Coordinates of N, CA and C in Angstrom, one line a residue:
M206 N -56.3 -101.4 -47.9 CA -57.8 -100.2 -47.4 C -57.7 -99.3 -48.4
S207 N -58.4 -98.8 -48.7 CA -58.7 -97.2 -49.9 C -59.4 -96.5 -48.8
I208 N -59.3 -95.4 -48.3 CA -60.5 -95.0 -48.1 C -60.8 -93.4 -48.7
A209 N -61.7 -92.9 -48.8 CA -62.1 -91.7 -49.5 C -62.9 -91.0 -48.3
V210 N -63.1 -89.6 -48.4 CA -63.5 -88.6 -46.9 C -64.2 -87.7 -47.8
L211 N -66.4 -88.1 -47.7 CA -66.8 -87.5 -48.1 C -67.1 -85.8 -47.6
N212 N -66.4 -84.8 -47.7 CA -65.9 -83.6 -46.7 C -67.4 -82.5 -47.1
G213 N -68.4 -82.6 -46.4 CA -69.4 -82.3 -46.1 C -69.7 -80.3 -45.7
S214 N -68.2 -80.0 -45.4 CA -68.5 -78.5 -44.4 C -68.1 -77.5 -45.4
G215 N -68.7 -76.5 -45.0 CA -69.1 -75.5 -45.7 C -68.0 -74.5 -45.5
R216 N -67.0 -74.5 -44.3 CA -65.6 -73.7 -44.4 C -64.6 -74.3 -44.2
P217 N -63.4 -73.8 -44.2 CA -62.3 -74.7 -44.3 C -61.9 -74.5 -42.8
G218 N -61.2 -75.8 -42.2 CA -60.5 -75.6 -41.5 C -61.9 -75.5 -40.1
G219 N -62.2 -76.1 -40.1 CA -63.8 -76.2 -39.4 C -63.7 -77.5 -38.4
N220 N -64.5 -77.2 -37.2 CA -64.8 -78.4 -36.5 C -64.6 -80.2 -36.8
T221 N -65.0 -80.1 -37.4 CA -66.0 -81.3 -38.5 C -64.2 -81.6 -39.1
E222 N -63.5 -80.7 -39.4 CA -62.1 -81.0 -40.2 C -61.0 -81.4 -39.1
L223 N -61.4 -80.9 -38.5 CA -59.9 -80.9 -37.5 C -60.5 -82.4 -36.9
L224 N -61.1 -82.7 -36.5 CA -62.0 -84.0 -36.3 C -61.6 -85.3 -37.0
T225 N -61.5 -84.6 -38.4 CA -61.3 -86.0 -39.5 C -59.7 -85.7 -39.6
N226 N -59.1 -85.0 -39.3 CA -57.4 -85.0 -39.4 C -56.9 -85.9 -38.2
V227 N -57.9 -86.0 -36.6 CA -57.4 -86.7 -35.9 C -57.5 -88.9 -36.8
V228 N -58.7 -88.3 -37.0 CA -59.2 -89.8 -37.1 C -58.4 -90.4 -38.4
L229 N -57.5 -89.9 -39.4 CA -57.3 -89.9 -40.4 C -55.6 -89.7 -40.6
D230 N -54.6 -89.2 -39.4 CA -53.8 -89.6 -39.0 C -53.0 -90.2 -39.2
G231 N -51.7 -90.2 -40.1 CA -50.9 -90.9 -40.4 C -51.6 -92.4 -41.3
L232 N -52.8 -92.1 -42.1 CA -53.4 -93.0 -43.1 C -53.9 -92.1 -44.4
P233 N -53.1 -93.1 -45.4 CA -54.0 -92.5 -46.8 C -55.0 -92.1 -46.8
H234 N -55.1 -91.3 -47.7 CA -56.6 -91.2 -48.1 C -56.6 -90.3 -49.2
T235 N -57.7 -90.6 -50.2 CA -58.7 -89.4 -51.1 C -59.5 -88.3 -49.9
E236 N -59.2 -87.4 -50.3 CA -60.1 -86.3 -49.6 C -60.9 -85.9 -50.9
L237 N -62.5 -85.5 -50.6 CA -63.3 -85.0 -51.6 C -64.3 -84.3 -50.8
V238 N -63.8 -82.7 -51.3 CA -64.2 -81.2 -50.7 C -65.5 -81.0 -51.1
L239 N -66.5 -81.2 -51.1 CA -67.8 -81.4 -51.7 C -68.1 -79.3 -51.5
R240 N -67.6 -78.9 -50.8 CA -67.7 -77.4 -51.1 C -66.4 -76.7 -52.1
E241 N -65.7 -77.5 -53.0 CA -65.1 -77.0 -53.4 C -65.5 -78.0 -55.2
K242 N -66.3 -78.0 -55.4 CA -67.4 -79.5 -55.9 C -68.6 -78.5 -56.8
R243 N -68.6 -78.8 -58.4 CA -70.6 -78.0 -58.6 C -71.3 -79.3 -58.6
I244 N -71.6 -79.8 -57.8 CA -73.3 -80.4 -58.2 C -74.2 -79.5 -57.3
L245 N -75.2 -80.4 -58.7 CA -76.4 -79.4 -58.4 C -77.1 -80.2 -57.7
P246 N -78.4 -79.3 -57.1 CA -79.2 -80.7 -56.7 C -80.0 -81.4 -57.8
I247 N -80.5 -82.7 -57.1 CA -80.9 -83.5 -58.2 C -82.2 -82.6 -58.7
V248 N -82.9 -83.0 -59.8 CA -84.0 -83.0 -61.0 C -84.7 -84.4 -61.1
D249 N -85.6 -84.7 -60.2 CA -86.5 -86.0 -60.1 C -87.0 -85.9 -61.2
Q250 N -86.2 -87.1 -62.0 CA -86.7 -87.3 -63.8 C -86.8 -89.1 -63.5
R251 N -87.5 -89.5 -62.1 CA -87.3 -91.1 -62.1 C -88.4 -92.1 -62.9
H252 N -89.7 -91.0 -62.6 CA -90.5 -91.2 -63.3 C -91.1 -90.6 -64.8
T253 N -90.1 -89.9 -65.6 CA -90.4 -89.4 -66.8 C -89.9 -90.2 -68.2
E254 N -90.0 -90.0 -68.8 CA -90.1 -91.0 -69.9 C -88.2 -90.7 -70.3
G255 N -87.4 -91.8 -70.8 CA -86.1 -91.2 -70.4 C -85.5 -91.5 -69.7
G256 N -86.1 -91.3 -68.4 CA -85.1 -91.4 -67.2 C -84.1 -89.9 -66.5
F257 N -83.3 -90.1 -65.7 CA -82.3 -89.3 -65.6 C -81.6 -88.7 -66.9
Q258 N -81.7 -87.2 -66.6 CA -80.7 -87.2 -67.5 C -79.1 -86.3 -67.3
P259 N -78.2 -86.6 -68.4 CA -77.3 -86.4 -67.8 C -77.0 -84.9 -66.8
V260 N -76.4 -84.5 -66.4 CA -76.1 -83.1 -65.8 C -75.0 -82.7 -65.7
D261 N -74.5 -81.8 -66.2 CA -72.6 -81.1 -66.6 C -72.1 -80.0 -65.3
D262 N -71.9 -81.4 -64.4 CA -71.7 -80.5 -63.1 C -70.3 -82.0 -62.6
D263 N -69.9 -81.4 -61.3 CA -68.9 -82.5 -60.6 C -69.6 -83.7 -60.1
Y264 N -70.3 -84.5 -60.3 CA -71.2 -85.3 -59.5 C -70.8 -86.5 -59.6
D265 N -70.3 -86.6 -61.5 CA -70.2 -87.6 -61.6 C -68.3 -88.4 -61.5
S266 N -67.6 -87.4 -61.7 CA -66.3 -87.4 -61.3 C -66.4 -88.2 -59.1
V267 N -67.0 -87.2 -59.0 CA -67.4 -87.7 -57.4 C -67.6 -88.9 -57.0
V268 N -68.4 -89.3 -57.3 CA -69.4 -90.4 -57.2 C -68.1 -91.5 -58.5
E269 N -67.6 -91.7 -59.1 CA -66.4 -92.1 -59.4 C -65.5 -92.4 -58.5
A270 N -65.2 -91.7 -57.7 CA -63.9 -91.6 -57.0 C -64.7 -92.5 -55.5
V271 N -65.8 -92.1 -55.1 CA -66.6 -92.6 -54.1 C -66.5 -94.6 -54.2
L272 N -66.7 -94.9 -56.1 CA -67.1 -96.1 -56.0 C -65.1 -97.1 -55.8
S273 N -64.5 -96.3 -56.0 CA -63.0 -96.8 -56.3 C -62.5 -97.0 -54.6
H274 N -63.1 -96.5 -54.0 CA -62.7 -96.9 -52.3 C -63.3 -97.7 -51.8
E275 N -63.0 -98.5 -50.8 CA -63.4 -99.6 -50.1 C -64.1 -98.9 -48.3
T276 N -63.6 -97.7 -48.0 CA -63.8 -97.8 -47.0 C -64.4 -96.0 -47.2
L277 N -65.8 -95.3 -46.7 CA -66.2 -93.7 -46.6 C -66.3 -93.8 -45.4
I278 N -65.6 -91.8 -45.3 CA -65.9 -91.4 -44.4 C -67.1 -90.6 -44.3
F279 N -67.9 -89.8 -44.1 CA -68.8 -89.0 -44.2 C -69.1 -88.1 -43.5
V280 N -68.4 -86.8 -43.6 CA -68.2 -85.7 -42.6 C -69.0 -84.7 -42.7
S281 N -69.7 -84.1 -41.7 CA -70.4 -82.7 -41.7 C -70.7 -82.3 -40.2
P282 N -70.8 -80.7 -40.7 CA -71.0 -80.3 -39.5 C -72.8 -81.0 -39.0
V283 N -73.6 -81.0 -38.0 CA -74.5 -80.8 -38.0 C -75.2 -79.4 -38.4
Y284 N -76.2 -79.0 -39.5 CA -76.5 -77.9 -39.5 C -78.1 -78.3 -39.3
W285 N -78.3 -77.7 -38.2 CA -80.0 -77.4 -38.1 C -80.6 -79.1 -37.9
Y286 N -79.9 -79.9 -37.3 CA -80.0 -80.9 -36.9 C -79.7 -82.1 -38.1
G287 N -79.4 -82.2 -39.2 CA -79.3 -82.8 -40.3 C -77.6 -82.2 -40.8
V288 N -77.7 -83.4 -41.6 CA -76.2 -82.9 -42.5 C -76.3 -81.8 -43.4
S289 N -75.2 -81.4 -44.0 CA -74.8 -80.1 -44.4 C -75.7 -80.2 -46.0
G290 N -76.2 -79.4 -46.5 CA -77.1 -79.0 -47.5 C -75.7 -79.9 -49.0
L291 N -74.4 -79.6 -48.7 CA -73.2 -79.9 -49.5 C -73.7 -81.4 -49.4
L292 N -73.3 -82.1 -48.3 CA -73.5 -83.3 -48.2 C -74.8 -84.4 -48.5
K293 N -75.7 -83.1 -48.7 CA -77.2 -83.9 -48.3 C -77.5 -84.2 -50.5
N294 N -77.2 -83.0 -51.3 CA -76.8 -82.9 -52.4 C -76.5 -83.9 -52.8
F295 N -75.3 -84.1 -52.4 CA -74.5 -85.4 -52.9 C -75.2 -86.2 -52.8
I296 N -75.6 -87.1 -51.7 CA -76.7 -87.9 -51.5 C -77.9 -88.5 -52.4
D297 N -78.7 -87.6 -52.6 CA -80.1 -87.1 -52.6 C -79.4 -87.5 -54.4
R298 N -78.3 -87.4 -54.9 CA -78.1 -87.7 -56.3 C -77.7 -89.3 -56.8
W299 N -77.6 -90.0 -55.6 CA -77.7 -91.3 -55.6 C -78.6 -92.3 -56.5
S300 N -80.0 -90.7 -56.7 CA -81.0 -91.7 -57.0 C -80.9 -91.9 -58.5
Q301 N -79.8 -91.1 -59.3 CA -79.4 -91.0 -60.5 C -78.9 -92.0 -61.0
S302 N -77.8 -92.3 -59.4 CA -76.6 -93.7 -59.9 C -77.2 -94.6 -59.6
L303 N -78.1 -94.7 -59.3 CA -78.4 -96.3 -59.2 C -79.7 -96.6 -60.2
R304 N -79.6 -95.7 -61.1 CA -80.7 -95.7 -62.7 C -79.2 -95.9 -63.7
D305 N -78.2 -95.7 -63.7 CA -77.1 -95.3 -64.2 C -76.5 -96.7 -64.8
P306 N -76.6 -96.9 -65.9 CA -76.2 -98.2 -66.6 C -74.6 -98.5 -66.6
R307 N -73.8 -97.4 -66.5 CA -72.1 -97.1 -65.6 C -72.1 -97.6 -64.7
Y308 N -72.9 -97.6 -63.9 CA -72.1 -98.5 -62.5 C -73.3 -99.3 -62.2
N309 N -73.2 -100.9 -61.2 CA -73.7 -101.2 -60.5 C -73.6 -100.8 -59.3
F310 N -74.6 -99.8 -58.6 CA -74.5 -98.5 -57.5 C -75.0 -99.5 -57.0
K311 N -75.3 -100.1 -56.1 CA -75.5 -101.1 -55.1 C -74.9 -102.2 -54.7
E312 N -74.8 -102.7 -55.8 CA -74.1 -103.7 -55.4 C -72.5 -103.0 -55.2
V313 N -72.0 -102.3 -56.4 CA -70.8 -101.7 -55.4 C -70.6 -101.5 -53.7
M314 N -71.3 -100.4 -53.4 CA -71.5 -99.5 -52.2 C -71.9 -100.8 -51.4
S315 N -72.4 -101.8 -51.4 CA -72.5 -102.7 -50.2 C -71.5 -103.1 -50.0
K316 N -70.0 -103.2 -50.8 CA -69.0 -103.7 -50.4 C -68.1 -103.2 -50.1
K317 N -68.6 -101.8 -49.6 CA -67.9 -101.1 -49.2 C -67.9 -100.8 -47.1
Q318 N -67.7 -100.0 -46.8 CA -68.5 -99.9 -45.3 C -68.1 -98.4 -44.9
A319 N -69.2 -97.7 -44.3 CA -68.8 -96.2 -44.0 C -68.9 -96.0 -42.6
F320 N -68.3 -95.0 -42.2 CA -68.1 -94.3 -41.0 C -68.9 -93.2 -41.2
V321 N -69.2 -92.2 -40.1 CA -69.9 -90.7 -40.1 C -69.0 -89.8 -38.6
L322 N -68.3 -89.3 -39.7 CA -68.2 -87.8 -38.3 C -68.6 -86.7 -38.7
V323 N -69.2 -86.4 -37.4 CA -70.1 -84.9 -37.4 C -69.4 -84.2 -36.0
A324 N -70.0 -82.7 -35.8 CA -69.9 -82.0 -34.8 C -70.5 -80.8 -35.0
G325 N -71.1 -80.3 -34.2 CA -72.2 -79.4 -34.0 C -71.9 -79.1 -32.1
G326 N -73.3 -77.9 -32.7 CA -73.3 -77.6 -30.4 C -74.6 -78.0 -30.4
D327 N -75.4 -77.6 -29.3 CA -76.9 -78.0 -29.0 C -76.7 -78.8 -28.5
N328 N -76.0 -79.6 -27.6 CA -76.3 -81.2 -27.4 C -76.5 -81.9 -28.8
P329 N -75.0 -82.2 -29.0 CA -75.6 -82.7 -30.6 C -75.6 -84.4 -30.5
R330 N -74.8 -85.2 -29.2 CA -74.7 -86.3 -28.8 C -76.2 -86.8 -28.6
I331 N -77.0 -86.1 -28.4 CA -78.7 -86.1 -28.3 C -79.6 -86.2 -30.0
K332 N -79.3 -84.5 -30.0 CA -80.0 -83.7 -31.3 C -79.4 -84.0 -32.4
A333 N -78.5 -85.2 -32.6 CA -77.2 -85.2 -33.8 C -77.7 -86.7 -33.8
L334 N -78.6 -87.7 -33.1 CA -79.1 -89.2 -33.9 C -79.7 -89.3 -34.8
P335 N -80.5 -88.0 -35.2 CA -81.2 -88.8 -36.0 C -80.7 -88.4 -37.4
L336 N -79.9 -87.2 -37.2 CA -79.5 -87.1 -38.1 C -78.2 -88.8 -39.0
I337 N -77.6 -89.3 -37.3 CA -76.8 -90.4 -37.7 C -77.7 -92.0 -38.5
Q338 N -79.4 -91.5 -37.9 CA -80.2 -92.5 -38.4 C -80.5 -92.7 -39.1
Q339 N -81.0 -91.1 -40.0 CA -81.2 -90.9 -41.3 C -80.0 -91.6 -42.1
L340 N -78.2 -91.3 -42.1 CA -77.6 -92.0 -42.6 C -77.9 -93.5 -42.9
R341 N -78.0 -94.2 -41.7 CA -77.7 -95.5 -41.2 C -79.0 -96.2 -42.7
Y342 N -80.1 -95.3 -42.3 CA -81.0 -95.8 -43.4 C -80.8 -95.7 -45.0
T343 N -80.2 -94.6 -45.2 CA -79.6 -94.3 -46.6 C -78.7 -95.4 -46.8
F344 N -77.8 -95.6 -45.8 CA -76.7 -96.9 -46.0 C -77.6 -98.2 -46.8
D345 N -78.5 -98.5 -45.4 CA -79.0 -100.1 -45.6 C -79.5 -100.2 -47.0
F346 N -80.0 -98.6 -47.4 CA -80.5 -99.0 -48.7 C -79.9 -99.4 -49.6
V347 N -79.0 -98.7 -49.9 CA -77.7 -99.5 -50.6 C -77.0 -100.6 -50.0
G348 N -77.4 -101.0 -48.9 CA -76.4 -102.3 -48.4 C -75.2 -102.0 -48.0
M349 N -74.8 -100.6 -47.7 CA -73.8 -100.7 -46.8 C -73.6 -100.2 -45.4
P350 N -72.7 -101.2 -44.9 CA -73.5 -101.1 -43.5 C -72.7 -99.8 -42.9
L351 N -73.3 -99.3 -41.8 CA -72.6 -97.9 -41.0 C -71.8 -98.6 -39.6
S352 N -70.3 -98.3 -39.8 CA -69.4 -99.5 -39.1 C -69.1 -98.5 -38.3
G353 N -69.4 -97.3 -38.2 CA -69.7 -96.3 -36.7 C -69.8 -94.9 -37.1
Y354 N -69.2 -94.0 -36.0 CA -69.9 -92.5 -36.1 C -69.1 -92.1 -34.6
I355 N -69.2 -91.0 -35.0 CA -68.1 -90.1 -34.0 C -69.3 -88.8 -33.8
I356 N -69.5 -88.1 -33.1 CA -70.3 -86.6 -32.9 C -69.5 -86.1 -31.8
G357 N -69.5 -85.3 -32.1 CA -68.4 -84.2 -30.9 C -69.6 -83.1 -31.4
Q358 N -69.2 -82.0 -29.9 CA -69.7 -81.1 -29.4 C -68.3 -80.3 -29.9
A359 N -69.0 -79.1 -30.6 CA -68.1 -78.0 -30.8 C -68.9 -76.5 -31.7
S360 N -69.5 -75.7 -30.9 CA -69.9 -74.3 -32.3 C -68.3 -73.3 -32.7
K361 N -67.4 -73.0 -31.4 CA -66.7 -72.0 -32.2 C -65.6 -72.5 -33.0
P362 N -64.9 -72.2 -33.8 CA -63.8 -72.5 -34.5 C -62.6 -73.4 -33.3
G363 N -62.6 -74.4 -34.0 CA -61.0 -75.3 -33.0 C -62.0 -75.5 -31.6
E364 N -63.0 -75.4 -31.3 CA -63.7 -75.8 -30.1 C -63.8 -77.6 -29.9
I365 N -63.5 -78.3 -31.5 CA -63.7 -79.9 -30.9 C -62.7 -80.5 -30.3
L366 N -61.3 -79.7 -30.3 CA -60.3 -80.1 -29.6 C -60.1 -79.9 -27.9
E367 N -61.3 -79.0 -27.7 CA -61.3 -79.7 -26.4 C -62.5 -80.7 -26.1
D368 N -62.9 -81.5 -26.8 CA -63.6 -82.4 -26.5 C -63.2 -84.0 -26.3
S369 N -62.6 -84.0 -25.4 CA -62.4 -85.2 -25.5 C -62.4 -86.3 -25.6
R370 N -63.5 -86.8 -25.3 CA -64.5 -87.7 -25.6 C -64.1 -88.1 -27.4
A371 N -65.0 -87.0 -27.7 CA -64.5 -86.9 -29.4 C -63.3 -87.0 -30.0
I372 N -62.2 -86.6 -29.5 CA -60.6 -86.9 -29.3 C -60.7 -88.0 -29.5
T373 N -60.7 -88.8 -28.4 CA -60.0 -89.7 -27.6 C -61.4 -91.1 -29.2
E374 N -62.4 -91.0 -29.3 CA -63.0 -92.0 -30.2 C -62.5 -91.6 -31.9
A375 N -61.7 -90.6 -31.9 CA -61.2 -90.4 -33.3 C -60.2 -91.0 -33.4
K376 N -59.1 -90.9 -31.9 CA -57.8 -92.3 -32.1 C -58.2 -93.7 -31.9
W377 N -59.2 -93.7 -31.5 CA -59.2 -95.2 -31.6 C -59.9 -95.3 -32.7
L378 N -60.6 -94.4 -34.1 CA -61.4 -94.9 -34.8 C -59.3 -94.8 -36.1
N379 N -58.9 -94.4 -35.1 CA -57.5 -93.8 -36.4 C -56.9 -95.1 -36.7
S380 N -56.6 -96.1 -35.3 CA -56.6 -97.4 -34.9 C -56.9 -98.3 -35.4
L381 N -58.4 -98.1 -35.7 CA -58.9 -99.3 -36.4 C -58.3 -99.3 -37.4
L382 N -59.2 -98.1 -38.2 CA -58.5 -98.3 -39.3 C -56.9 -98.5 -40.3
K383 N -56.2 -98.7 -39.3 CA -54.6 -98.5 -39.3 C -54.3 -99.8 -39.2
Q384 N -55.3 -100.9 -38.7 CA -55.2 -102.3 -38.3 C -55.8 -102.7 -39.7
Q385 N -56.9 -101.7 -40.1 CA -57.4 -102.5 -41.4 C -56.6 -102.4 -42.7
A386 N -56.2 -101.6 -42.5 CA -55.1 -101.0 -43.7 C -54.2 -102.2 -44.4

């Protein structure tokens, strides 16, 4: 089993990254740090003659890495009750991949499993549920199951390590992924 992590955090060493480190302890993986990539927002050309035009950015290399892995872990802080703009930009561009003749995007994505890791303040175990639902619907659209998610409570740097529930769930997911490896 190969794992790709789509890290949508806007800062290095943040709470979502700390939570992700617990999940991935001892597991080989590829980390795709979206803040280090140049992924432009989508220009919707679905209904224009000629369709989507090539875009000179890092999206293609990121999506090709994603397509080459079996397990995808989507990581984001909870920003204004949704995923980060970094992760959202990447997902928005899937509209382009769905129409790109180089990929059989839906079929390839349907053979993967997805997990979501998020951390935020302001009662995230309740208020981040719409974020999880949005990703579930997105994954459903491409036929990829949402195999699990962890919502952590944290605002200040390092605070996630005090969320015993999130850390316990992260260790459990680590164990599950090791069993699948």
